[in-house]
Structures are given as structure tokens and as C-alpha cells.
Amino acid sequence: MITFKIDVSDEVKKEIERAVEGKVDEIVDGEEFTVIVDGKAVLGTRSGDIVEIERVIEKVL
């Protein structure tokens, strides 16, 4: 399950879900992670079967 603590469009949520699902086996339980989705950095944590998206950074310099 992926939960969002951010306010983004449904289209962006779907893009994030696809990116995270592709990497979920590499994400260590309890550890913070970052994935890049269309030039945006997505920050979150994994707790068991739950992946929580906490922040999306629009511009990565």
C-alpha cells in the first residue's frame, strides 16, 4: 500500500506509484528513500507493506 502525505494531482500520484513499485524490493524497511520521477525527487519511508510518500521536490539542482 502506498499512502500520500502530499497534495499532488492524481496523474502525479500514478507516476509515483509506478516508480515506487518498481523499486520497492530495494527499499529497506524503516529507511528513508528517494526516487526520481519525471525530474522530481520523491521522498518517503517504508514500514512493512506500507510505503509513505512524504514530500515531492519539484526542482532538483
mmCIF file as gemmi writes it, N, C-alpha and C atoms, coordinates in Angstrom:
data_model
loop_
_atom_site.group_PDB
_atom_site.id
_atom_site.type_symbol
_atom_site.label_atom_id
_atom_site.label_alt_id
_atom_site.label_comp_id
_atom_site.label_asym_id
_atom_site.label_entity_id
_atom_site.label_seq_id
_atom_site.pdbx_PDB_ins_code
_atom_site.Cartn_x
_atom_site.Cartn_y
_atom_site.Cartn_z
_atom_site.occupancy
_atom_site.B_iso_or_equiv
_atom_site.pdbx_formal_charge
_atom_site.auth_seq_id
_atom_site.auth_asym_id
_atom_site.pdbx_PDB_model_num
ATOM 1 N N . MET Axp A 1 ? 0.841 -1.17 0 1 0 ? 1 A 1
ATOM 2 C CA . MET Axp A 1 ? 0 0 0 1 0 ? 1 A 1
ATOM 3 C C . MET Axp A 1 ? 0.89 1.239 0 1 0 ? 1 A 1
ATOM 4 N N . ILE Axp A 2 ? 0.532 2.221 -0.801 1 0 ? 2 A 1
ATOM 5 C CA . ILE Axp A 2 ? 1.252 3.485 -0.83 1 0 ? 2 A 1
ATOM 6 C C . ILE Axp A 2 ? 0.325 4.562 -0.289 1 0 ? 2 A 1
ATOM 7 N N . THR Axp A 3 ? 0.776 5.296 0.723 1 0 ? 3 A 1
ATOM 8 C CA . THR Axp A 3 ? -0.004 6.405 1.263 1 0 ? 3 A 1
ATOM 9 C C . THR Axp A 3 ? 0.715 7.712 0.947 1 0 ? 3 A 1
ATOM 10 N N . PHE Axp A 4 ? -0.068 8.758 0.765 1 0 ? 4 A 1
ATOM 11 C CA . PHE Axp A 4 ? 0.471 10.062 0.411 1 0 ? 4 A 1
ATOM 12 C C . PHE Axp A 4 ? 0.182 11.072 1.502 1 0 ? 4 A 1
ATOM 13 N N . LYS Axp A 5 ? 1.223 11.796 1.943 1 0 ? 5 A 1
ATOM 14 C CA . LYS Axp A 5 ? 1.058 12.893 2.891 1 0 ? 5 A 1
ATOM 15 C C . LYS Axp A 5 ? 1.313 14.213 2.162 1 0 ? 5 A 1
ATOM 16 N N . ILE Axp A 6 ? 1.051 14.201 0.854 1 0 ? 6 A 1
ATOM 17 C CA . ILE Axp A 6 ? 1.319 15.353 -0.001 1 0 ? 6 A 1
ATOM 18 C C . ILE Axp A 6 ? 0.083 15.637 -0.839 1 0 ? 6 A 1
ATOM 19 N N . ASP Axp A 7 ? 0.008 16.829 -1.385 1 0 ? 7 A 1
ATOM 20 C CA . ASP Axp A 7 ? -1.106 17.215 -2.24 1 0 ? 7 A 1
ATOM 21 C C . ASP Axp A 7 ? -0.596 17.365 -3.668 1 0 ? 7 A 1
ATOM 22 N N . VAL Axp A 8 ? -0.807 16.328 -4.479 1 0 ? 8 A 1
ATOM 23 C CA . VAL Axp A 8 ? -0.414 16.347 -5.889 1 0 ? 8 A 1
ATOM 24 C C . VAL Axp A 8 ? -1.575 15.791 -6.712 1 0 ? 8 A 1
ATOM 25 N N . SER Axp A 9 ? -1.524 16.026 -8.006 1 0 ? 9 A 1
ATOM 26 C CA . SER Axp A 9 ? -2.593 15.553 -8.892 1 0 ? 9 A 1
ATOM 27 C C . SER Axp A 9 ? -2.613 14.023 -8.947 1 0 ? 9 A 1
ATOM 28 N N . ASP Axp A 10 ? -3.747 13.487 -9.357 1 0 ? 10 A 1
ATOM 29 C CA . ASP Axp A 10 ? -3.875 12.033 -9.481 1 0 ? 10 A 1
ATOM 30 C C . ASP Axp A 10 ? -2.884 11.473 -10.502 1 0 ? 10 A 1
ATOM 31 N N . GLU Axp A 11 ? -2.609 12.241 -11.562 1 0 ? 11 A 1
ATOM 32 C CA . GLU Axp A 11 ? -1.653 11.798 -12.574 1 0 ? 11 A 1
ATOM 33 C C . GLU Axp A 11 ? -0.254 11.64 -11.973 1 0 ? 11 A 1
ATOM 34 N N . VAL Axp A 12 ? 0.161 12.613 -11.146 1 0 ? 12 A 1
ATOM 35 C CA . VAL Axp A 12 ? 1.471 12.533 -10.493 1 0 ? 12 A 1
ATOM 36 C C . VAL Axp A 12 ? 1.491 11.377 -9.5 1 0 ? 12 A 1
ATOM 37 N N . LYS Axp A 13 ? 0.405 11.165 -8.78 1 0 ? 13 A 1
ATOM 38 C CA . LYS Axp A 13 ? 0.329 10.034 -7.845 1 0 ? 13 A 1
ATOM 39 C C . LYS Axp A 13 ? 0.54 8.711 -8.576 1 0 ? 13 A 1
ATOM 40 N N . LYS Axp A 14 ? -0.082 8.557 -9.75 1 0 ? 14 A 1
ATOM 41 C CA . LYS Axp A 14 ? 0.075 7.317 -10.514 1 0 ? 14 A 1
ATOM 42 C C . LYS Axp A 14 ? 1.521 7.136 -10.963 1 0 ? 14 A 1
ATOM 43 N N . GLU Axp A 15 ? 2.17 8.224 -11.398 1 0 ? 15 A 1
ATOM 44 C CA . GLU Axp A 15 ? 3.568 8.154 -11.809 1 0 ? 15 A 1
ATOM 45 C C . GLU Axp A 15 ? 4.456 7.742 -10.626 1 0 ? 15 A 1
ATOM 46 N N . ILE Axp A 16 ? 4.186 8.324 -9.458 1 0 ? 16 A 1
ATOM 47 C CA . ILE Axp A 16 ? 4.953 7.99 -8.255 1 0 ? 16 A 1
ATOM 48 C C . ILE Axp A 16 ? 4.743 6.527 -7.883 1 0 ? 16 A 1
ATOM 49 N N . GLU Axp A 17 ? 3.5 6.073 -7.91 1 0 ? 17 A 1
ATOM 50 C CA . GLU Axp A 17 ? 3.208 4.676 -7.57 1 0 ? 17 A 1
ATOM 51 C C . GLU Axp A 17 ? 3.965 3.72 -8.477 1 0 ? 17 A 1
ATOM 52 N N . ARG Axp A 18 ? 3.976 3.989 -9.781 1 0 ? 18 A 1
ATOM 53 C CA . ARG Axp A 18 ? 4.699 3.11 -10.717 1 0 ? 18 A 1
ATOM 54 C C . ARG Axp A 18 ? 6.198 3.095 -10.404 1 0 ? 18 A 1
ATOM 55 N N . ALA Axp A 19 ? 6.757 4.273 -10.138 1 0 ? 19 A 1
ATOM 56 C CA . ALA Axp A 19 ? 8.191 4.353 -9.845 1 0 ? 19 A 1
ATOM 57 C C . ALA Axp A 19 ? 8.533 3.618 -8.557 1 0 ? 19 A 1
ATOM 58 N N . VAL Axp A 20 ? 7.726 3.803 -7.516 1 0 ? 20 A 1
ATOM 59 C CA . VAL Axp A 20 ? 7.991 3.164 -6.229 1 0 ? 20 A 1
ATOM 60 C C . VAL Axp A 20 ? 7.794 1.651 -6.33 1 0 ? 20 A 1
ATOM 61 N N . GLU Axp A 21 ? 6.745 1.212 -7.013 1 0 ? 21 A 1
ATOM 62 C CA . GLU Axp A 21 ? 6.505 -0.221 -7.148 1 0 ? 21 A 1
ATOM 63 C C . GLU Axp A 21 ? 7.67 -0.91 -7.849 1 0 ? 21 A 1
ATOM 64 N N . GLY Axp A 22 ? 8.315 -0.212 -8.784 1 0 ? 22 A 1
ATOM 65 C CA . GLY Axp A 22 ? 9.459 -0.779 -9.475 1 0 ? 22 A 1
ATOM 66 C C . GLY Axp A 22 ? 10.698 -0.9 -8.605 1 0 ? 22 A 1
ATOM 67 N N . LYS Axp A 23 ? 10.751 -0.15 -7.513 1 0 ? 23 A 1
ATOM 68 C CA . LYS Axp A 23 ? 11.925 -0.134 -6.631 1 0 ? 23 A 1
ATOM 69 C C . LYS Axp A 23 ? 11.651 -0.679 -5.238 1 0 ? 23 A 1
ATOM 70 N N . VAL Axp A 24 ? 10.413 -1.058 -4.94 1 0 ? 24 A 1
ATOM 71 C CA . VAL Axp A 24 ? 10.017 -1.381 -3.57 1 0 ? 24 A 1
ATOM 72 C C . VAL Axp A 24 ? 10.868 -2.496 -2.955 1 0 ? 24 A 1
ATOM 73 N N . ASP Axp A 25 ? 11.31 -3.451 -3.744 1 0 ? 25 A 1
ATOM 74 C CA . ASP Axp A 25 ? 12.129 -4.544 -3.197 1 0 ? 25 A 1
ATOM 75 C C . ASP Axp A 25 ? 13.51 -4.06 -2.779 1 0 ? 25 A 1
ATOM 76 N N . GLU Axp A 26 ? 13.947 -2.906 -3.31 1 0 ? 26 A 1
ATOM 77 C CA . GLU Axp A 26 ? 15.247 -2.343 -2.964 1 0 ? 26 A 1
ATOM 78 C C . GLU Axp A 26 ? 15.181 -1.415 -1.749 1 0 ? 26 A 1
ATOM 79 N N . ILE Axp A 27 ? 13.96 -1.056 -1.336 1 0 ? 27 A 1
ATOM 80 C CA . ILE Axp A 27 ? 13.788 -0.121 -0.217 1 0 ? 27 A 1
ATOM 81 C C . ILE Axp A 27 ? 13.81 -0.901 1.094 1 0 ? 27 A 1
ATOM 82 N N . VAL Axp A 28 ? 14.717 -0.543 1.975 1 0 ? 28 A 1
ATOM 83 C CA . VAL Axp A 28 ? 14.861 -1.223 3.264 1 0 ? 28 A 1
ATOM 84 C C . VAL Axp A 28 ? 13.756 -0.763 4.216 1 0 ? 28 A 1
ATOM 85 N N . ASP Axp A 29 ? 13.175 -1.713 4.94 1 0 ? 29 A 1
ATOM 86 C CA . ASP Axp A 29 ? 12.116 -1.402 5.904 1 0 ? 29 A 1
ATOM 87 C C . ASP Axp A 29 ? 12.63 -0.416 6.953 1 0 ? 29 A 1
ATOM 88 N N . GLY Axp A 30 ? 11.893 0.664 7.167 1 0 ? 30 A 1
ATOM 89 C CA . GLY Axp A 30 ? 12.239 1.656 8.175 1 0 ? 30 A 1
ATOM 90 C C . GLY Axp A 30 ? 13.198 2.729 7.691 1 0 ? 30 A 1
ATOM 91 N N . GLU Axp A 31 ? 13.686 2.583 6.48 1 0 ? 31 A 1
ATOM 92 C CA . GLU Axp A 31 ? 14.662 3.536 5.96 1 0 ? 31 A 1
ATOM 93 C C . GLU Axp A 31 ? 13.993 4.549 5.034 1 0 ? 31 A 1
ATOM 94 N N . GLU Axp A 32 ? 14.492 5.792 5.08 1 0 ? 32 A 1
ATOM 95 C CA . GLU Axp A 32 ? 14.011 6.809 4.155 1 0 ? 32 A 1
ATOM 96 C C . GLU Axp A 32 ? 14.573 6.51 2.772 1 0 ? 32 A 1
ATOM 97 N N . PHE Axp A 33 ? 13.826 6.888 1.728 1 0 ? 33 A 1
ATOM 98 C CA . PHE Axp A 33 ? 14.293 6.659 0.367 1 0 ? 33 A 1
ATOM 99 C C . PHE Axp A 33 ? 13.932 7.846 -0.511 1 0 ? 33 A 1
ATOM 100 N N . THR Axp A 34 ? 14.579 7.894 -1.664 1 0 ? 34 A 1
ATOM 101 C CA . THR Axp A 34 ? 14.3 8.903 -2.675 1 0 ? 34 A 1
ATOM 102 C C . THR Axp A 34 ? 14.238 8.212 -4.023 1 0 ? 34 A 1
ATOM 103 N N . VAL Axp A 35 ? 13.213 8.535 -4.812 1 0 ? 35 A 1
ATOM 104 C CA . VAL Axp A 35 ? 13.155 8.093 -6.201 1 0 ? 35 A 1
ATOM 105 C C . VAL Axp A 35 ? 12.946 9.335 -7.062 1 0 ? 35 A 1
ATOM 106 N N . ILE Axp A 36 ? 13.443 9.296 -8.279 1 0 ? 36 A 1
ATOM 107 C CA . ILE Axp A 36 ? 13.276 10.402 -9.207 1 0 ? 36 A 1
ATOM 108 C C . ILE Axp A 36 ? 12.166 10.035 -10.187 1 0 ? 36 A 1
ATOM 109 N N . VAL Axp A 37 ? 11.156 10.92 -10.293 1 0 ? 37 A 1
ATOM 110 C CA . VAL Axp A 37 ? 10.023 10.716 -11.18 1 0 ? 37 A 1
ATOM 111 C C . VAL Axp A 37 ? 9.862 11.964 -12.032 1 0 ? 37 A 1
ATOM 112 N N . ASP Axp A 38 ? 10.109 11.847 -13.329 1 0 ? 38 A 1
ATOM 113 C CA . ASP Axp A 38 ? 9.971 12.986 -14.253 1 0 ? 38 A 1
ATOM 114 C C . ASP Axp A 38 ? 10.666 14.239 -13.742 1 0 ? 38 A 1
ATOM 115 N N . GLY Axp A 39 ? 11.892 14.092 -13.253 1 0 ? 39 A 1
ATOM 116 C CA . GLY Axp A 39 ? 12.664 15.236 -12.791 1 0 ? 39 A 1
ATOM 117 C C . GLY Axp A 39 ? 12.312 15.73 -11.401 1 0 ? 39 A 1
ATOM 118 N N . LYS Axp A 40 ? 11.406 15.035 -10.723 1 0 ? 40 A 1
ATOM 119 C CA . LYS Axp A 40 ? 11.021 15.39 -9.351 1 0 ? 40 A 1
ATOM 120 C C . LYS Axp A 40 ? 11.614 14.361 -8.399 1 0 ? 40 A 1
ATOM 121 N N . ALA Axp A 41 ? 12.107 14.817 -7.261 1 0 ? 41 A 1
ATOM 122 C CA . ALA Axp A 41 ? 12.597 13.903 -6.23 1 0 ? 41 A 1
ATOM 123 C C . ALA Axp A 41 ? 11.437 13.591 -5.29 1 0 ? 41 A 1
ATOM 124 N N . VAL Axp A 42 ? 11.171 12.322 -5.089 1 0 ? 42 A 1
ATOM 125 C CA . VAL Axp A 42 ? 10.082 11.871 -4.222 1 0 ? 42 A 1
ATOM 126 C C . VAL Axp A 42 ? 10.713 11.244 -2.985 1 0 ? 42 A 1
ATOM 127 N N . LEU Axp A 43 ? 10.365 11.776 -1.805 1 0 ? 43 A 1
ATOM 128 C CA . LEU Axp A 43 ? 10.936 11.308 -0.551 1 0 ? 43 A 1
ATOM 129 C C . LEU Axp A 43 ? 9.886 10.55 0.244 1 0 ? 43 A 1
ATOM 130 N N . GLY Axp A 44 ? 10.29 9.448 0.848 1 0 ? 44 A 1
ATOM 131 C CA . GLY Axp A 44 ? 9.344 8.677 1.636 1 0 ? 44 A 1
ATOM 132 C C . GLY Axp A 44 ? 10.036 7.695 2.551 1 0 ? 44 A 1
ATOM 133 N N . THR Axp A 45 ? 9.229 6.866 3.21 1 0 ? 45 A 1
ATOM 134 C CA . THR Axp A 45 ? 9.729 5.81 4.08 1 0 ? 45 A 1
ATOM 135 C C . THR Axp A 45 ? 8.903 4.544 3.837 1 0 ? 45 A 1
ATOM 136 N N . ARG Axp A 46 ? 9.5 3.414 4.198 1 0 ? 46 A 1
ATOM 137 C CA . ARG Axp A 46 ? 8.788 2.141 4.112 1 0 ? 46 A 1
ATOM 138 C C . ARG Axp A 46 ? 8.669 1.555 5.505 1 0 ? 46 A 1
ATOM 139 N N . SER Axp A 47 ? 7.482 1.074 5.818 1 0 ? 47 A 1
ATOM 140 C CA . SER Axp A 47 ? 7.24 0.409 7.087 1 0 ? 47 A 1
ATOM 141 C C . SER Axp A 47 ? 6.447 -0.86 6.792 1 0 ? 47 A 1
ATOM 142 N N . GLY Axp A 48 ? 7.143 -1.964 6.681 1 0 ? 48 A 1
ATOM 143 C CA . GLY Axp A 48 ? 6.492 -3.221 6.322 1 0 ? 48 A 1
ATOM 144 C C . GLY Axp A 48 ? 5.928 -3.144 4.914 1 0 ? 48 A 1
ATOM 145 N N . ASP Axp A 49 ? 4.63 -3.386 4.794 1 0 ? 49 A 1
ATOM 146 C CA . ASP Axp A 49 ? 3.979 -3.348 3.486 1 0 ? 49 A 1
ATOM 147 C C . ASP Axp A 49 ? 3.486 -1.956 3.113 1 0 ? 49 A 1
ATOM 148 N N . ILE Axp A 50 ? 3.71 -0.972 3.98 1 0 ? 50 A 1
ATOM 149 C CA . ILE Axp A 50 ? 3.224 0.387 3.726 1 0 ? 50 A 1
ATOM 150 C C . ILE Axp A 50 ? 4.383 1.276 3.31 1 0 ? 50 A 1
ATOM 151 N N . VAL Axp A 51 ? 4.198 1.965 2.193 1 0 ? 51 A 1
ATOM 152 C CA . VAL Axp A 51 ? 5.16 2.947 1.715 1 0 ? 51 A 1
ATOM 153 C C . VAL Axp A 51 ? 4.489 4.309 1.844 1 0 ? 51 A 1
ATOM 154 N N . GLU Axp A 52 ? 5.122 5.208 2.576 1 0 ? 52 A 1
ATOM 155 C CA . GLU Axp A 52 ? 4.546 6.526 2.828 1 0 ? 52 A 1
ATOM 156 C C . GLU Axp A 52 ? 5.351 7.582 2.079 1 0 ? 52 A 1
ATOM 157 N N . ILE Axp A 53 ? 4.686 8.304 1.196 1 0 ? 53 A 1
ATOM 158 C CA . ILE Axp A 53 ? 5.309 9.38 0.441 1 0 ? 53 A 1
ATOM 159 C C . ILE Axp A 53 ? 5.1 10.667 1.231 1 0 ? 53 A 1
ATOM 160 N N . GLU Axp A 54 ? 6.193 11.321 1.595 1 0 ? 54 A 1
ATOM 161 C CA . GLU Axp A 54 ? 6.13 12.474 2.487 1 0 ? 54 A 1
ATOM 162 C C . GLU Axp A 54 ? 6.356 13.812 1.797 1 0 ? 54 A 1
ATOM 163 N N . ARG Axp A 55 ? 7.116 13.785 0.693 1 0 ? 55 A 1
ATOM 164 C CA . ARG Axp A 55 ? 7.471 15.064 0.079 1 0 ? 55 A 1
ATOM 165 C C . ARG Axp A 55 ? 7.856 14.864 -1.38 1 0 ? 55 A 1
ATOM 166 N N . VAL Axp A 56 ? 7.496 15.835 -2.214 1 0 ? 56 A 1
ATOM 167 C CA . VAL Axp A 56 ? 7.917 15.85 -3.611 1 0 ? 56 A 1
ATOM 168 C C . VAL Axp A 56 ? 8.651 17.165 -3.827 1 0 ? 56 A 1
ATOM 169 N N . ILE Axp A 57 ? 9.889 17.075 -4.283 1 0 ? 57 A 1
ATOM 170 C CA . ILE Axp A 57 ? 10.682 18.266 -4.584 1 0 ? 57 A 1
ATOM 171 C C . ILE Axp A 57 ? 10.606 18.47 -6.093 1 0 ? 57 A 1
ATOM 172 N N . GLU Axp A 58 ? 10.041 19.613 -6.492 1 0 ? 58 A 1
ATOM 173 C CA . GLU Axp A 58 ? 9.777 19.873 -7.908 1 0 ? 58 A 1
ATOM 174 C C . GLU Axp A 58 ? 11.045 20.097 -8.714 1 0 ? 58 A 1
ATOM 175 N N . LYS Axp A 59 ? 12.029 20.787 -8.153 1 0 ? 59 A 1
ATOM 176 C CA . LYS Axp A 59 ? 13.249 21.08 -8.885 1 0 ? 59 A 1
ATOM 177 C C . LYS Axp A 59 ? 14.443 20.517 -8.146 1 0 ? 59 A 1
ATOM 178 N N . VAL Axp A 60 ? 15.229 19.743 -8.847 1 0 ? 60 A 1
ATOM 179 C CA . VAL Axp A 60 ? 16.452 19.205 -8.271 1 0 ? 60 A 1
ATOM 180 C C . VAL Axp A 60 ? 17.602 19.893 -8.994 1 0 ? 60 A 1
ATOM 181 N N . LEU Axp A 61 ? 18.407 20.63 -8.245 1 0 ? 61 A 1
ATOM 182 C CA . LEU Axp A 61 ? 19.52 21.364 -8.853 1 0 ? 61 A 1
ATOM 183 C C . LEU Axp A 61 ? 20.799 20.586 -8.77 1 0 ? 61 A 1
